[in-house]
Coordinates of C-alpha atoms and ligand atoms in Angstrom, one line a residue:
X81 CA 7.3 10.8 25.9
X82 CA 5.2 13.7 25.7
X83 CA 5.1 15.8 22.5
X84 CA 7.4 18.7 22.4
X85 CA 7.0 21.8 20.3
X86 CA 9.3 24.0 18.7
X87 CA 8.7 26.7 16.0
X88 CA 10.9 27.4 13.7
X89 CA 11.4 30.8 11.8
X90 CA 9.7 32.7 14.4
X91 CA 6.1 32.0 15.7
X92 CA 3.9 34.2 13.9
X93 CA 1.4 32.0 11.9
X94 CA 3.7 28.8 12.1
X95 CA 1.6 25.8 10.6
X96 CA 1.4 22.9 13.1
X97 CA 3.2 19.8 12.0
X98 CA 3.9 16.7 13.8
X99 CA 7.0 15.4 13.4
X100 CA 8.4 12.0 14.5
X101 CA 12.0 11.2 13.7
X102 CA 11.7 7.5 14.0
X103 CA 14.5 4.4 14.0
X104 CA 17.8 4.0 12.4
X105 CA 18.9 6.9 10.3
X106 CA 15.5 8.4 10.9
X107 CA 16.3 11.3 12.9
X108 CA 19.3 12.3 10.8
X109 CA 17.2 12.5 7.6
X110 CA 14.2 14.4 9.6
X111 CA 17.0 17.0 11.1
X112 CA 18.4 17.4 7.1
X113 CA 14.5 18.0 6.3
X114 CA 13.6 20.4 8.8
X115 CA 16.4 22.4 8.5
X116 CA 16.1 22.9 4.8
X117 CA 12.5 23.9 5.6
X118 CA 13.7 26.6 8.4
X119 CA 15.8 27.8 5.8
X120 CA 13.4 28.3 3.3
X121 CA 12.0 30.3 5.7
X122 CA 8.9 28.4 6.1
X123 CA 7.5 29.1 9.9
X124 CA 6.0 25.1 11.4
X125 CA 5.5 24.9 14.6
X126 CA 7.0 21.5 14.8
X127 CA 5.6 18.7 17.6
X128 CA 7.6 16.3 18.1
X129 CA 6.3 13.1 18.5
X130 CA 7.6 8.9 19.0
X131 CA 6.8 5.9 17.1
X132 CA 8.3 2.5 16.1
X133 CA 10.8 0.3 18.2
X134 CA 11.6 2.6 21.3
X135 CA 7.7 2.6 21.7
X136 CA 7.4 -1.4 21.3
X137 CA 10.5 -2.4 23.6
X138 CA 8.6 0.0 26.1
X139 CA 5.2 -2.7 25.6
X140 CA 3.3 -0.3 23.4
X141 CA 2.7 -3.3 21.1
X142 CA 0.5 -0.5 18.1
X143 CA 4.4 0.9 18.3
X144 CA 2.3 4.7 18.4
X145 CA 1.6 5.8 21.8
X146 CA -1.6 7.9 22.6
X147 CA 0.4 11.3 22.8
X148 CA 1.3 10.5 19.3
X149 CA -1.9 10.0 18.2
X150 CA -3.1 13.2 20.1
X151 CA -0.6 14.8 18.3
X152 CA -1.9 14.0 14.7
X153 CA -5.3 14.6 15.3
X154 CA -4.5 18.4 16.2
X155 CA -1.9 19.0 14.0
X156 CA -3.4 16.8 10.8
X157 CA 0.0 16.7 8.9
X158 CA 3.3 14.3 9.8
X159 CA 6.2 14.2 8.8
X160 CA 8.2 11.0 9.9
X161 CA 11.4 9.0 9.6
X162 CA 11.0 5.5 9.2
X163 CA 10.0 3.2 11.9
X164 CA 11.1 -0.2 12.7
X165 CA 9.0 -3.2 12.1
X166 CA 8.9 -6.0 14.2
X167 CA 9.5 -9.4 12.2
X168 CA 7.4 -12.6 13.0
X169 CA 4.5 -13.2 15.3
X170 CA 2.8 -10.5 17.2
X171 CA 3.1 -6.8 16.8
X172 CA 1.8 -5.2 14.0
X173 CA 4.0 -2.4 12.1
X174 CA 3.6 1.1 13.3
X175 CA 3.8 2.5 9.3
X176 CA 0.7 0.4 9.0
X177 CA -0.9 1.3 12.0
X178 CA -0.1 5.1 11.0
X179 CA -1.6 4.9 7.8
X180 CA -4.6 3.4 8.9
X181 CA -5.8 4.7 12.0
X182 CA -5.8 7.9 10.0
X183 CA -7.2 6.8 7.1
X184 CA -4.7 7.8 4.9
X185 CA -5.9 6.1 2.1
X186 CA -3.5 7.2 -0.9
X187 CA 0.1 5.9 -1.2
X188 CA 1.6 8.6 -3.4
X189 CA 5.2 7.8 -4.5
X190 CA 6.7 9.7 -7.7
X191 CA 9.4 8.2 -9.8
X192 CA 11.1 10.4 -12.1
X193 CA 14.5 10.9 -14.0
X194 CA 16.9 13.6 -11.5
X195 CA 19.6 15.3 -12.8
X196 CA 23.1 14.0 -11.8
X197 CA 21.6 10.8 -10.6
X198 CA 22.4 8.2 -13.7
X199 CA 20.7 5.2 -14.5
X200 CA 20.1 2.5 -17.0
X201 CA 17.1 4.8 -18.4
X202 CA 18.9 8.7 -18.3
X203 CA 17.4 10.6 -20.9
X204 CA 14.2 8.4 -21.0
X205 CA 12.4 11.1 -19.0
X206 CA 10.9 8.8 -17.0
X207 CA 8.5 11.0 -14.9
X208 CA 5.9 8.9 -13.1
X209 CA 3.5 8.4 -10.0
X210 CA 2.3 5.5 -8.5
X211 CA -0.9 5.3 -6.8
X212 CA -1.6 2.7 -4.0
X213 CA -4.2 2.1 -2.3
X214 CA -2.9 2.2 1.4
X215 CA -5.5 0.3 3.7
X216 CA -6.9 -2.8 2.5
X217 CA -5.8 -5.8 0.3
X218 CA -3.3 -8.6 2.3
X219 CA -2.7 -5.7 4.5
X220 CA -5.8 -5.5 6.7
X221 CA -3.2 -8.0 8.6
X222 CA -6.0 -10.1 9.0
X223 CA -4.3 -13.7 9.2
X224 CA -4.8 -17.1 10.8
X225 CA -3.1 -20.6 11.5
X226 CA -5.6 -22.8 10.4
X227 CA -3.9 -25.6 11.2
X228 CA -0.3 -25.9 13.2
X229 CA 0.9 -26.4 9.6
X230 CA -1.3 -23.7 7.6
X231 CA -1.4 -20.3 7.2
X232 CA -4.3 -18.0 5.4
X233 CA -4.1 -14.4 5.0
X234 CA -7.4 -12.8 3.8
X235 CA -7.0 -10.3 0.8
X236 CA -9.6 -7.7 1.5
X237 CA -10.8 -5.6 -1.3
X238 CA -13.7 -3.2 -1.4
X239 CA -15.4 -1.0 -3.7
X240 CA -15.9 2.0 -1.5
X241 CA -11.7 1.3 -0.9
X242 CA -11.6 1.3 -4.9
X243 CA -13.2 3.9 -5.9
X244 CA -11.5 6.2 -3.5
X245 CA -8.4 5.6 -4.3
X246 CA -9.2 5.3 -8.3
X247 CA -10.8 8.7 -8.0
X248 CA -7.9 9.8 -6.6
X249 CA -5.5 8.7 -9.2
X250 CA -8.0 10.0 -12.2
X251 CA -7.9 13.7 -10.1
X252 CA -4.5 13.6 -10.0
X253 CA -3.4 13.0 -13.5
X254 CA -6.2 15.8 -14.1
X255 CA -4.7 18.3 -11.5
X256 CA -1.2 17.6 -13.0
X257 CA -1.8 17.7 -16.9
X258 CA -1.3 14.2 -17.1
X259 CA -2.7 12.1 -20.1
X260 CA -2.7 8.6 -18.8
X261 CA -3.9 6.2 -15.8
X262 CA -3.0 2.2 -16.1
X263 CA -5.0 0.6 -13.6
X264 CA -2.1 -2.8 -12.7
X265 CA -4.2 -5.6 -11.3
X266 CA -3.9 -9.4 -10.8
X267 CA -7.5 -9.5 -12.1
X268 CA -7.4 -12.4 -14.2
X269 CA -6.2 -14.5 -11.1
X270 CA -8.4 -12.8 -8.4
X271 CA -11.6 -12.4 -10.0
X272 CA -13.6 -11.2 -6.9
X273 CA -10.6 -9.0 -5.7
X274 CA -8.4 -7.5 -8.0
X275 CA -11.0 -8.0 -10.7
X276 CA -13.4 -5.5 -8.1
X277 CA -10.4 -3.1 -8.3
X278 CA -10.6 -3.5 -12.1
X279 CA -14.0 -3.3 -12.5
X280 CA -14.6 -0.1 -10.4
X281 CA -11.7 1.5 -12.5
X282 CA -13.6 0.3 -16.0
X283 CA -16.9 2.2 -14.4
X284 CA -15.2 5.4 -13.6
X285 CA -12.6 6.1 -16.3
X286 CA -15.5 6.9 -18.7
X287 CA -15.8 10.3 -15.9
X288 CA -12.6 11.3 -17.4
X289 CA -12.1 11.2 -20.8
X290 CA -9.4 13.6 -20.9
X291 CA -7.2 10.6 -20.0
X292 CA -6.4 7.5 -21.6
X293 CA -7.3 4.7 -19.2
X294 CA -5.4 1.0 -19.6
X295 CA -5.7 -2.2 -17.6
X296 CA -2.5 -4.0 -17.7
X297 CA -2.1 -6.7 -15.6
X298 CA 0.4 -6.3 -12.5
X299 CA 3.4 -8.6 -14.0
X300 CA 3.3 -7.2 -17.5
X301 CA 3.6 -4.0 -15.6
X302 CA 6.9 -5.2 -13.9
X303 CA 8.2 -6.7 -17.2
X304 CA 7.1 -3.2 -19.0
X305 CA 8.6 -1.1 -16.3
X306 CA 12.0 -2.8 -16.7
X307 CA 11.7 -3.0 -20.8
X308 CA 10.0 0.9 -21.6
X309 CA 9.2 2.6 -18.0
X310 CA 8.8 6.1 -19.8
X311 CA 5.3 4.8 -21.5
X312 CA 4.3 4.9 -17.9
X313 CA 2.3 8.3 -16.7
X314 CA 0.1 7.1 -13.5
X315 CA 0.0 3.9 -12.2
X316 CA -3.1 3.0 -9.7
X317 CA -3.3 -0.4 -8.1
X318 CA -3.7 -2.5 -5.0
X319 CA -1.9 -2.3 -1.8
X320 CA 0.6 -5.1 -2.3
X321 CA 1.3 -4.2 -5.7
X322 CA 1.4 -1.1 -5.4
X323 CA 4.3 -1.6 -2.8
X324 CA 6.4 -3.9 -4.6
X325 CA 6.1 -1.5 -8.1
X326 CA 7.1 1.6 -6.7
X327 CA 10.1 -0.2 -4.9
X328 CA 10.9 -1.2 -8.7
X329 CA 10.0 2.3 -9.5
X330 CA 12.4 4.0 -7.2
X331 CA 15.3 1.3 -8.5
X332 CA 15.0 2.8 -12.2
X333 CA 15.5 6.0 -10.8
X334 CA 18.2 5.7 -8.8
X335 CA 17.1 4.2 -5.4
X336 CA 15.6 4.1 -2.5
X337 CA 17.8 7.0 -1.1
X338 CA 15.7 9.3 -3.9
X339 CA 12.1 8.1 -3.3
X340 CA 9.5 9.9 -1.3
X341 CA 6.0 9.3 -0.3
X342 CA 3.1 10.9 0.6
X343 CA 0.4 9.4 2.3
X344 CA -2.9 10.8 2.0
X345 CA -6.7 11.0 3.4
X346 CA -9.0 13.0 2.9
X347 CA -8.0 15.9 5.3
X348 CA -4.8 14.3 6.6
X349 CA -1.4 13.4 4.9
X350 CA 1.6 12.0 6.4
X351 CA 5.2 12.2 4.5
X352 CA 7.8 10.2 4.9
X353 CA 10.7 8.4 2.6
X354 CA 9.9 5.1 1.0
X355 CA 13.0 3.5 2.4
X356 CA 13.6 2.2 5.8
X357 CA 15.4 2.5 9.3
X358 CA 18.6 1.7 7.3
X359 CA 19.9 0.2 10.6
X360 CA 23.6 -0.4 9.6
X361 CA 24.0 3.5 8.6
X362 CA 22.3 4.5 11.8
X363 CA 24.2 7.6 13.5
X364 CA 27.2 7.6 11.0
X365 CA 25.9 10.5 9.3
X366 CA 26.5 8.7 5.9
X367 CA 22.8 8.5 5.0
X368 CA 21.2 10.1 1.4
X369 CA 18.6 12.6 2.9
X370 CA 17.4 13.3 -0.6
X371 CA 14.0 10.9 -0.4
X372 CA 12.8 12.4 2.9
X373 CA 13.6 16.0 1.8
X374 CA 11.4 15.4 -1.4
X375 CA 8.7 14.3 0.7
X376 CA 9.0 17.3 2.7
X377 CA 8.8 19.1 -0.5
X378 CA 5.7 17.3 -1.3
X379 CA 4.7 18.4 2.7
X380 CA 5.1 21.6 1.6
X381 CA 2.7 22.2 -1.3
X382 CA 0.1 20.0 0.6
X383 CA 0.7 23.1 2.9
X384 CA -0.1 25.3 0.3
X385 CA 3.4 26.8 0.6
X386 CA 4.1 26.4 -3.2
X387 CA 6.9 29.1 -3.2
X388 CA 9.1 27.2 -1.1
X389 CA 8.3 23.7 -2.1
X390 CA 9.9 25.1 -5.7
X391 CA 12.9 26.4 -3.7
X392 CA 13.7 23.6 -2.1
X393 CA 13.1 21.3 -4.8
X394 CA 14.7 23.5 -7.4
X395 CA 18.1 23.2 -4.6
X396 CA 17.6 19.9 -3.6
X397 CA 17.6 18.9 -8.4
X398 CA 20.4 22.1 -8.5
X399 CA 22.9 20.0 -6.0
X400 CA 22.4 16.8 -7.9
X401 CA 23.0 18.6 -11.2
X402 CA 26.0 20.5 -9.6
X403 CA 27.8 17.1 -8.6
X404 CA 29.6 18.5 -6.3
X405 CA 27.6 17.0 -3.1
X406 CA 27.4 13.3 -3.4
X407 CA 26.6 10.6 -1.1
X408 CA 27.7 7.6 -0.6
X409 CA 24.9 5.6 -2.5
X410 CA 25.3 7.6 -5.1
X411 CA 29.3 7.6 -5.2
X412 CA 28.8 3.4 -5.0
X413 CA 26.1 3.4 -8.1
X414 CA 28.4 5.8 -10.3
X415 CA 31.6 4.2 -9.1
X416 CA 32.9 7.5 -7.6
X417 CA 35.0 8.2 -4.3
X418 CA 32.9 6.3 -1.9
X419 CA 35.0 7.0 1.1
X420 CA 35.2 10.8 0.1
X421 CA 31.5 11.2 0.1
X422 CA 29.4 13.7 1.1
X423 CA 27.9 13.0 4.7
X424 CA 24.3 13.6 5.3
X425 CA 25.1 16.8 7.2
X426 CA 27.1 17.7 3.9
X427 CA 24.3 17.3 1.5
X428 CA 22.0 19.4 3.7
X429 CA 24.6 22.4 4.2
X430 CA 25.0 22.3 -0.2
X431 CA 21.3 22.0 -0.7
X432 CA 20.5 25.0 1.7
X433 CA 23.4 26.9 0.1
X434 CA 21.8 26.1 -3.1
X435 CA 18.1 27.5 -2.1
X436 CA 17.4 30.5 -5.0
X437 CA 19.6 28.1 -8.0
X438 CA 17.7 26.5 -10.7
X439 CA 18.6 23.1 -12.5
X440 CA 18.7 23.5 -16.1
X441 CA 17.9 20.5 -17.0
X442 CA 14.8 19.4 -15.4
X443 CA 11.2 19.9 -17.8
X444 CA 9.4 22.2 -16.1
X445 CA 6.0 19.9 -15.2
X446 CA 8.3 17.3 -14.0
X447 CA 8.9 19.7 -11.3
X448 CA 4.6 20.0 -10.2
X449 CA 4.9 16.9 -8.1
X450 CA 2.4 16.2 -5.9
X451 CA -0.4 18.6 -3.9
X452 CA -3.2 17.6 -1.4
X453 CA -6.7 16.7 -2.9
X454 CA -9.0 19.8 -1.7
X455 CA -11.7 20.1 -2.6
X456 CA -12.9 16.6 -3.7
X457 CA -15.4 15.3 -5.2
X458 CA -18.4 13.4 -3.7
X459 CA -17.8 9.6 -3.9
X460 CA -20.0 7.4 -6.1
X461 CA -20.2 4.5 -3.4
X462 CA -23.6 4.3 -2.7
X463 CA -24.8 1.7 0.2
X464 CA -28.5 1.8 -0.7
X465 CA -27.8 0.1 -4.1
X466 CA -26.6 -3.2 -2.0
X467 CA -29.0 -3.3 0.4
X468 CA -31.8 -3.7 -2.7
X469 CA -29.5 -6.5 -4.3
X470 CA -31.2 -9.8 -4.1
X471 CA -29.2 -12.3 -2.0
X472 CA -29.9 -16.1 -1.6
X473 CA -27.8 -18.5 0.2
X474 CA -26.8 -21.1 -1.9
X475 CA -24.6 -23.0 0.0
X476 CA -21.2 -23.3 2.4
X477 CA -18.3 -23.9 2.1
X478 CA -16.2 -25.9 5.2
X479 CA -12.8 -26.0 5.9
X480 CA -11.5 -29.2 7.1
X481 CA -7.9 -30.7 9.0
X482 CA -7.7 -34.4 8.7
X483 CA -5.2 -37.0 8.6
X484 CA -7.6 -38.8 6.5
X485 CA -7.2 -40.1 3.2
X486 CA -9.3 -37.4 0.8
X487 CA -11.7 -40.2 -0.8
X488 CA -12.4 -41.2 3.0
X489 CA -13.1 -37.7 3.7
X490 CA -15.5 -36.6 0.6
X491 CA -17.3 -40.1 1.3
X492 CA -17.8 -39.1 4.7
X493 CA -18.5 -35.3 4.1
X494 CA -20.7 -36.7 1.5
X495 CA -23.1 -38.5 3.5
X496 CA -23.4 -35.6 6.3
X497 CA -24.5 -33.4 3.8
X498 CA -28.1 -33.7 4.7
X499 CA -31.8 -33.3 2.9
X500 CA -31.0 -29.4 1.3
X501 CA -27.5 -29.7 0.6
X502 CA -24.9 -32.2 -1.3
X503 CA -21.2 -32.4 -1.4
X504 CA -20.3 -30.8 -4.8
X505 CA -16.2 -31.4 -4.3
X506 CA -13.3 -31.4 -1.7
X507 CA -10.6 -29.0 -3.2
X508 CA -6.6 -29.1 -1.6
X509 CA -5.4 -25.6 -1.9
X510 CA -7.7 -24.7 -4.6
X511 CA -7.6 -27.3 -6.6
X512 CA -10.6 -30.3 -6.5
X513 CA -8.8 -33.7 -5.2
X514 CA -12.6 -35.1 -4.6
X515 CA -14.0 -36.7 -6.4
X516 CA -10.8 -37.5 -8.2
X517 CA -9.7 -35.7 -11.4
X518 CA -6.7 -37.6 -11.7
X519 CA -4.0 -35.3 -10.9
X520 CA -1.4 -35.8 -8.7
X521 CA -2.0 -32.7 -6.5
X522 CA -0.3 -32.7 -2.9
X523 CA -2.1 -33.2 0.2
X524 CA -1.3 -30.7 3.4
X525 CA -4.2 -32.3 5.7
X526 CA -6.7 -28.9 5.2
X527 CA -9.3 -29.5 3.2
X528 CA -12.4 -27.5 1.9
X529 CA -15.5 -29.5 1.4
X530 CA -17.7 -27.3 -1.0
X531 CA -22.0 -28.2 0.1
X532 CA -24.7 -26.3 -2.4
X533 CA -28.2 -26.7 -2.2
X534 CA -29.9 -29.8 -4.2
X535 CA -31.7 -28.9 -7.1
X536 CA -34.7 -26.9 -5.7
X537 CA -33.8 -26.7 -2.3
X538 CA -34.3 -23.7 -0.2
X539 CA -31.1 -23.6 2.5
X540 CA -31.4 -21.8 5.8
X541 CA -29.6 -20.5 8.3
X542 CA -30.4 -23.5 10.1
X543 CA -29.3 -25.7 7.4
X544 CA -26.1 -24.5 7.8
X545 CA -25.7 -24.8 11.5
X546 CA -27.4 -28.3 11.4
X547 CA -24.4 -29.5 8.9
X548 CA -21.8 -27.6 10.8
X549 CA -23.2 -29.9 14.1
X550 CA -22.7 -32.7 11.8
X551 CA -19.4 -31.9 10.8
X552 CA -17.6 -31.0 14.6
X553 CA -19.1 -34.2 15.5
X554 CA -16.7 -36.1 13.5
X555 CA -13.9 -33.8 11.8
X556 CA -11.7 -30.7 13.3
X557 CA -13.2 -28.0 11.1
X558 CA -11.3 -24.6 11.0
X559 CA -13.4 -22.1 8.6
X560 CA -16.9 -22.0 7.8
X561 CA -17.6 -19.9 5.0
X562 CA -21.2 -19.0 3.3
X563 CA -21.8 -19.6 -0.1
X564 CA -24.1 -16.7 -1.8
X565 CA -25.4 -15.4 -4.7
X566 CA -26.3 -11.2 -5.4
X567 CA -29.4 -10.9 -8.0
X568 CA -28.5 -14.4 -9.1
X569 CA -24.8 -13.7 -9.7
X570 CA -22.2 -16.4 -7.4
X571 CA -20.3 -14.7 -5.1
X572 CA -18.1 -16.7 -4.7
X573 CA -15.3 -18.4 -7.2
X574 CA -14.9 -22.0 -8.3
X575 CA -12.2 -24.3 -7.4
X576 CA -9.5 -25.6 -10.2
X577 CA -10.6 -28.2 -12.0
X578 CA -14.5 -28.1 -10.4
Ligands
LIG96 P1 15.9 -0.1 4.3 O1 16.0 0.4 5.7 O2 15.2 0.7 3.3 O3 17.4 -0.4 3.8 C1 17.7 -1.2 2.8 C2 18.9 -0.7 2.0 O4 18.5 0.3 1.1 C3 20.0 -0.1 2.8 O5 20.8 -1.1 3.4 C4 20.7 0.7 1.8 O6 21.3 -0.1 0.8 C5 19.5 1.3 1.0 N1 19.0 2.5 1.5 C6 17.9 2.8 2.2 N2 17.7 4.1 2.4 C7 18.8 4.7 1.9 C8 19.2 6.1 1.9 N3 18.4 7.0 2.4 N4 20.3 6.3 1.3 C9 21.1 5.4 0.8 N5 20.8 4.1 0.8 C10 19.6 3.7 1.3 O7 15.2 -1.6 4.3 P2 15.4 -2.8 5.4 O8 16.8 -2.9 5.8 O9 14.7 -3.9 4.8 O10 14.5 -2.3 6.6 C11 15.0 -1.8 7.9 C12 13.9 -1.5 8.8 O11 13.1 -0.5 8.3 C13 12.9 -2.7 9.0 O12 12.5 -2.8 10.3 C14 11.7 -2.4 8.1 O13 10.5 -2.9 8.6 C15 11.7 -0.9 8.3 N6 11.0 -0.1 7.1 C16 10.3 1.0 7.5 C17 9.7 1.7 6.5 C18 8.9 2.9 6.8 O14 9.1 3.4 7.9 N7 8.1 3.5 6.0 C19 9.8 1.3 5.1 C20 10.6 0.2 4.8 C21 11.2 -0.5 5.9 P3 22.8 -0.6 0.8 O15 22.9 -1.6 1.9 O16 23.0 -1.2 -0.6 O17 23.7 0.6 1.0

C-alpha cells in the first residue's frame, strides 16, 4: 500500500507525521489518538503508512515495506499502533526492525501514579521513567542452533550503545528536575556485558553531580519495585531488562492500557503504546486508548507543541479524575460495571470534551513527561583510544558436539592441542566437566574445549587455523572463538569451577 496523506486542522504549516495504525486494536487506538490531536487543534499532516502482519502474510518477511520506510525518513516522527509478531522460527518482529533501522536508540516509558486509576501503591506518588536501551543486548536477534538440540543467543553489549543511552538518561533527569539515575544491571553475572553497561555508567555519572547515581542490580530492582517503587526516580538499563521492568512498571500503575512509550534517536522518535495487538479486543471498540494517547502526548512536546501536549494530557488525567469515562480494564481492576463500560470511542468523545479541564490532583512536574533530546551533547566514545590498546592473542576457545564421553573428549582435545597451545579445560554449559572437578553436572553433547598458549609461547593466526584443521579432522566443531587479551587485561571470562 502506498502511503496516503491527510492533514488535519487545515494545511497551513501541518508537521508531517507518519502514522501506521498496525494489528489488532491498533487502528482503533490510533483513530482515538488522532482525533484528540485534531481537536486540540494541532495541524499534522498525517501519512499513513503499513507495518506488521498484513505486510508478512503478503511475504514482506522485515513486516515494514519500503513505502514505509520512505515514509519515515521524510517525515522523521511515527506514530504507530502495535504490530504483530510472528512466534517461532523465521521472521523477525517489525517493532524491532522499526526501532532499529532508525536507530532509535532510547526506550522511554514513564510510570506514574494517575488520578482515578487505583492501585496497590495510590498515594505513593510513584512518578518514574524507565530508560532502555533499544538496539543491542539479546536483541540484535543474533541466534544459532549449534547443534539439533542447542540453542545460543549472543547478548551484544557495546560501549558506544552505553554511553548513548546512559547519557541520555543523565540529560533527562537533568532536563526534568529529577535528582536520581539507578543504573539496573546483571553485572555481577555478566561481567563483560552488563558489567560494560555498568562500568560506562560509573565513568559518566561523575559528569553529573547534580544527580545521585546508584547501581542496583536488576532483580533487587524488581524485588524493590514491588516492595517501595516511589524510591525509584530514573531507571537506565539494558534492553532485556529494561523490557521486562517497565512491563512491571506499567503493572504498579495500573496496566498496560496506561503505559506509553517513546522511542528515540537522535533526530527521529517513534511513539507508540507499550502494550500489544490485543487480538481478542480487536474491532469491539472495548479497547483503553489511554496508553497510546499519552504517547501521543509525549509526540507532541517532541513536536515542540507544548501547549497542546498539556491540553491533552491535562483531559486525558481530568477524565480519569472525573470517573465518569471508564473502560473496561479499568471497570475489571476496580470491580465496577464491566459490561457498562465505556467503549474506546466513549473515552475519546469524554477526553475531547474535557480539553481546557485541569485535574486537581496531579503535582505539577509529574505532568513534564517526556521531550525530544535537541541539542545533545557530543558523545565521549572515542575509537582512536581502542585502536592504541595493546592486543595479543592468547588463545581459542572451540566449541564441540560429540557423543563422546567428556574424559574421551578432553584426552583427545588434549593431545591435538599442538606445540603453542594446551588444553586448559572442557566446560558443559559453563561449567568445567574436564578435567573432572567432581560434580555431577549434566551433559548435552556440546562442549567447549578452552586452548591458551604454553608458557612463553607466541600463538598466531596460523596457530589457530592449524588446531582448528586438527579438530574438523576428528570432531563436529560448531563455534570457534578467539581468546584475547587488551593491554594485558583477558577479554574474555572464565568458566565455573576453572
Ligand atoms: P497484548 O496485546 O499487550 O495484550 C495482553 C493483555 O493485556 C490483553 O489481553 C489485555 O488483558 C491487556 N491489554 C493490552 N492492552 C490493553 C489496553 N489498551 N487496554 C486494556 N487492556 C489491555 O500482549 P500479547 O497478547 O502478548 O500480544 C499480542 C500481539 O502483540 C503479539 O503478536 C505481540 O508480539 C504483539 N506486541 C506488539 C507490541 C508492539 O507493537 N509494540 C508490544 C507487545 C506485543 P486482559 O486479557 O486481562 O484484558
Amino acid at each position: 500500500m502506498e502511503s496516503r496523506t491527510s492533514t488535519s486542522s487545515g494545511t497551513q504549516a501541518a508537521i508531517p507525521v507518519t502514522v501506521i495504525p498496525g494489528d489488532g486494536v491498533g487502528p482503533e487506538i490510533v483513530r482515538s489518538a488522532m482525533r484528540i490531536i485534531d481537536a486540540a487543534g494541532v495541524k499534522i499532516a498525517w501519512e499513513e503508512a503499513e507495518a506488521g502482519a498484513e505486510v508478512f502474510r503478503r511475504g514482506d518477511s522485515s513486516g515494514v515495506p519500503q513505502a514505509t520506510r520512505d515514509s519515515i525518513e521524510r517525515t522523521r516522527v511515527v506514530l504507530k499502533g502495535p504490530l504483530e509478531t510472528p512466534v517461532g522460527f523465521g521472521e523477525k518482529s517489525a517493532n524491532v526492525t522499526l526501532r532499529k533501522l532508525f536507530e532509535t536508540y532510547a526506550n522511554v516509558r514513564p510510570a506514574r501514579e494517575l488520578p482515578g486509576v487505583p492501585t496497590r501503591y495510590s498515594g505513593e506518588g510513584l512518578d518514574m521513567i524507565i530508560v532502555r536501551e533499544n538496539i543491542e543486548d539479546l536483541y540484535a536477534g543474533i541466534e544459532h542452533m549449534q547443534t539439533p538440540d542447542v540453542g545460543q543467543g549472543l547478548k551484544v553489549i557495546t560501549r558506544k550503545g552505553s554511553e548513548k543511552i546512559i547519557r541520555y538518561a543523565f540529560e533527562l533527569a537533568r532536563r526534568e528536575g529529577r535528582s536520581k539515575v539507578t543504573c539496573a544491571t546483571k553485572a555481577n553475572i555478566m561481567k563483560l556485558t552488563e558489567g560494560l553497561f555498568k562500568r560506562v555508567f560509573e565513568e559518566m555519572a561523575p559528569e553529573y553531580p547534580e544527580i545521585t547515581a546508584e547501581h542496583l542490580i536488576i532483580d533487587n530492582v524488581a524485588h524493590q519495585l514491588a516492595k517501595n517503587p516511589a524510591q525509584f526516580d530514573i531507571i537506565v538499563t539494558t534492553n532485556l531488562n529494561g523490557d521486562i521492568i517497565s512491563d512491571l512498571a506499567s503493572g504498579l500503575v495500573g496496566g498496560l492500557g496506561f503505559a506509553s512509550s517513546g522511542n528515540y534517536g537522535d533526530d527521529i522518535a517513534i511513539f507508540e503504546a507499550v502494550h500489544g495487538s490485543a487480538p481478542k479486543y480487536a474491532g469491539k471498540d472495548v479497547i483503553n486508548p489511554t496508553a497510546l494517547i499519552l504517547s501521543s502526548v509525549m509526540m507532541l512536546r517532541y513536536l515542540g507543541q507544548d501547549e497542546a501536549a498539556a491540553s491533552v494530557e491535562d483531559a486525558v488525567l481530568y477524565t480519569l479524575e472525573e470517573g465518569r469515562a471508564v473502560t473496561q480494564d479499568l471497570a475489571r481492576q476496580t470491580g465496577g460495571d464491566v459490561e457498562h463500560a465505556t467503549s474506546t470511542t466513549g473515552f475519546t468523545d469524554q477526553v475531547i470534551a474535557n480539553l481546557g479541564r485541569h485535574p486537581s490532583s496531579v503535582p505539577v512536574r509529574a505532568r513534564t513527561v517526556d521531550r525530544g533530546l535537541a541539542p545533545r551533547p557530543g558523545w565521549s566514545y572515542a575509537p582512536e583510544r581502542y585502536a592504541a590498546m595493546k592486543r595479543e592473542l592468547v588463545g581459542v576457545d572451540v566449541m564441540i558436539e560429540t557423543d563422546l564421553p567428556v574424559e574421551q573428549l578432553g584426552d583427545d582435545l588434549a593431545g591435538l592441542a599442538g606445540e603453542k597451545l594446551e588444553l586448559s579445560m572442557v566446560e558443559s554449559r559453563g561449567t568445567k566437566v574436564y578435567p573432572s572437578i567432581g560434580l555431577a553436572t549434566d551433559h548435552v553433547r556440546w562442549y567447549r574445549g578452552r586452548f591458551v598458549a604454553r608458557a612463553g609461547a607466541v600463538v598466531t593466526e596460523d596457530d589457530l587455523v592449524a588446531l582448528l584443521g586438527r579438530i574438523a579432522a576428528r570432531h563436529r566443531w560448531t563455534e570457534f572463538v578467539r581468546l584475547q587479551s587488551f593491554d594485558g587485561e583477558l577479554a574474555f571470562t572464565k568458566a565455573q569451577g576453572e
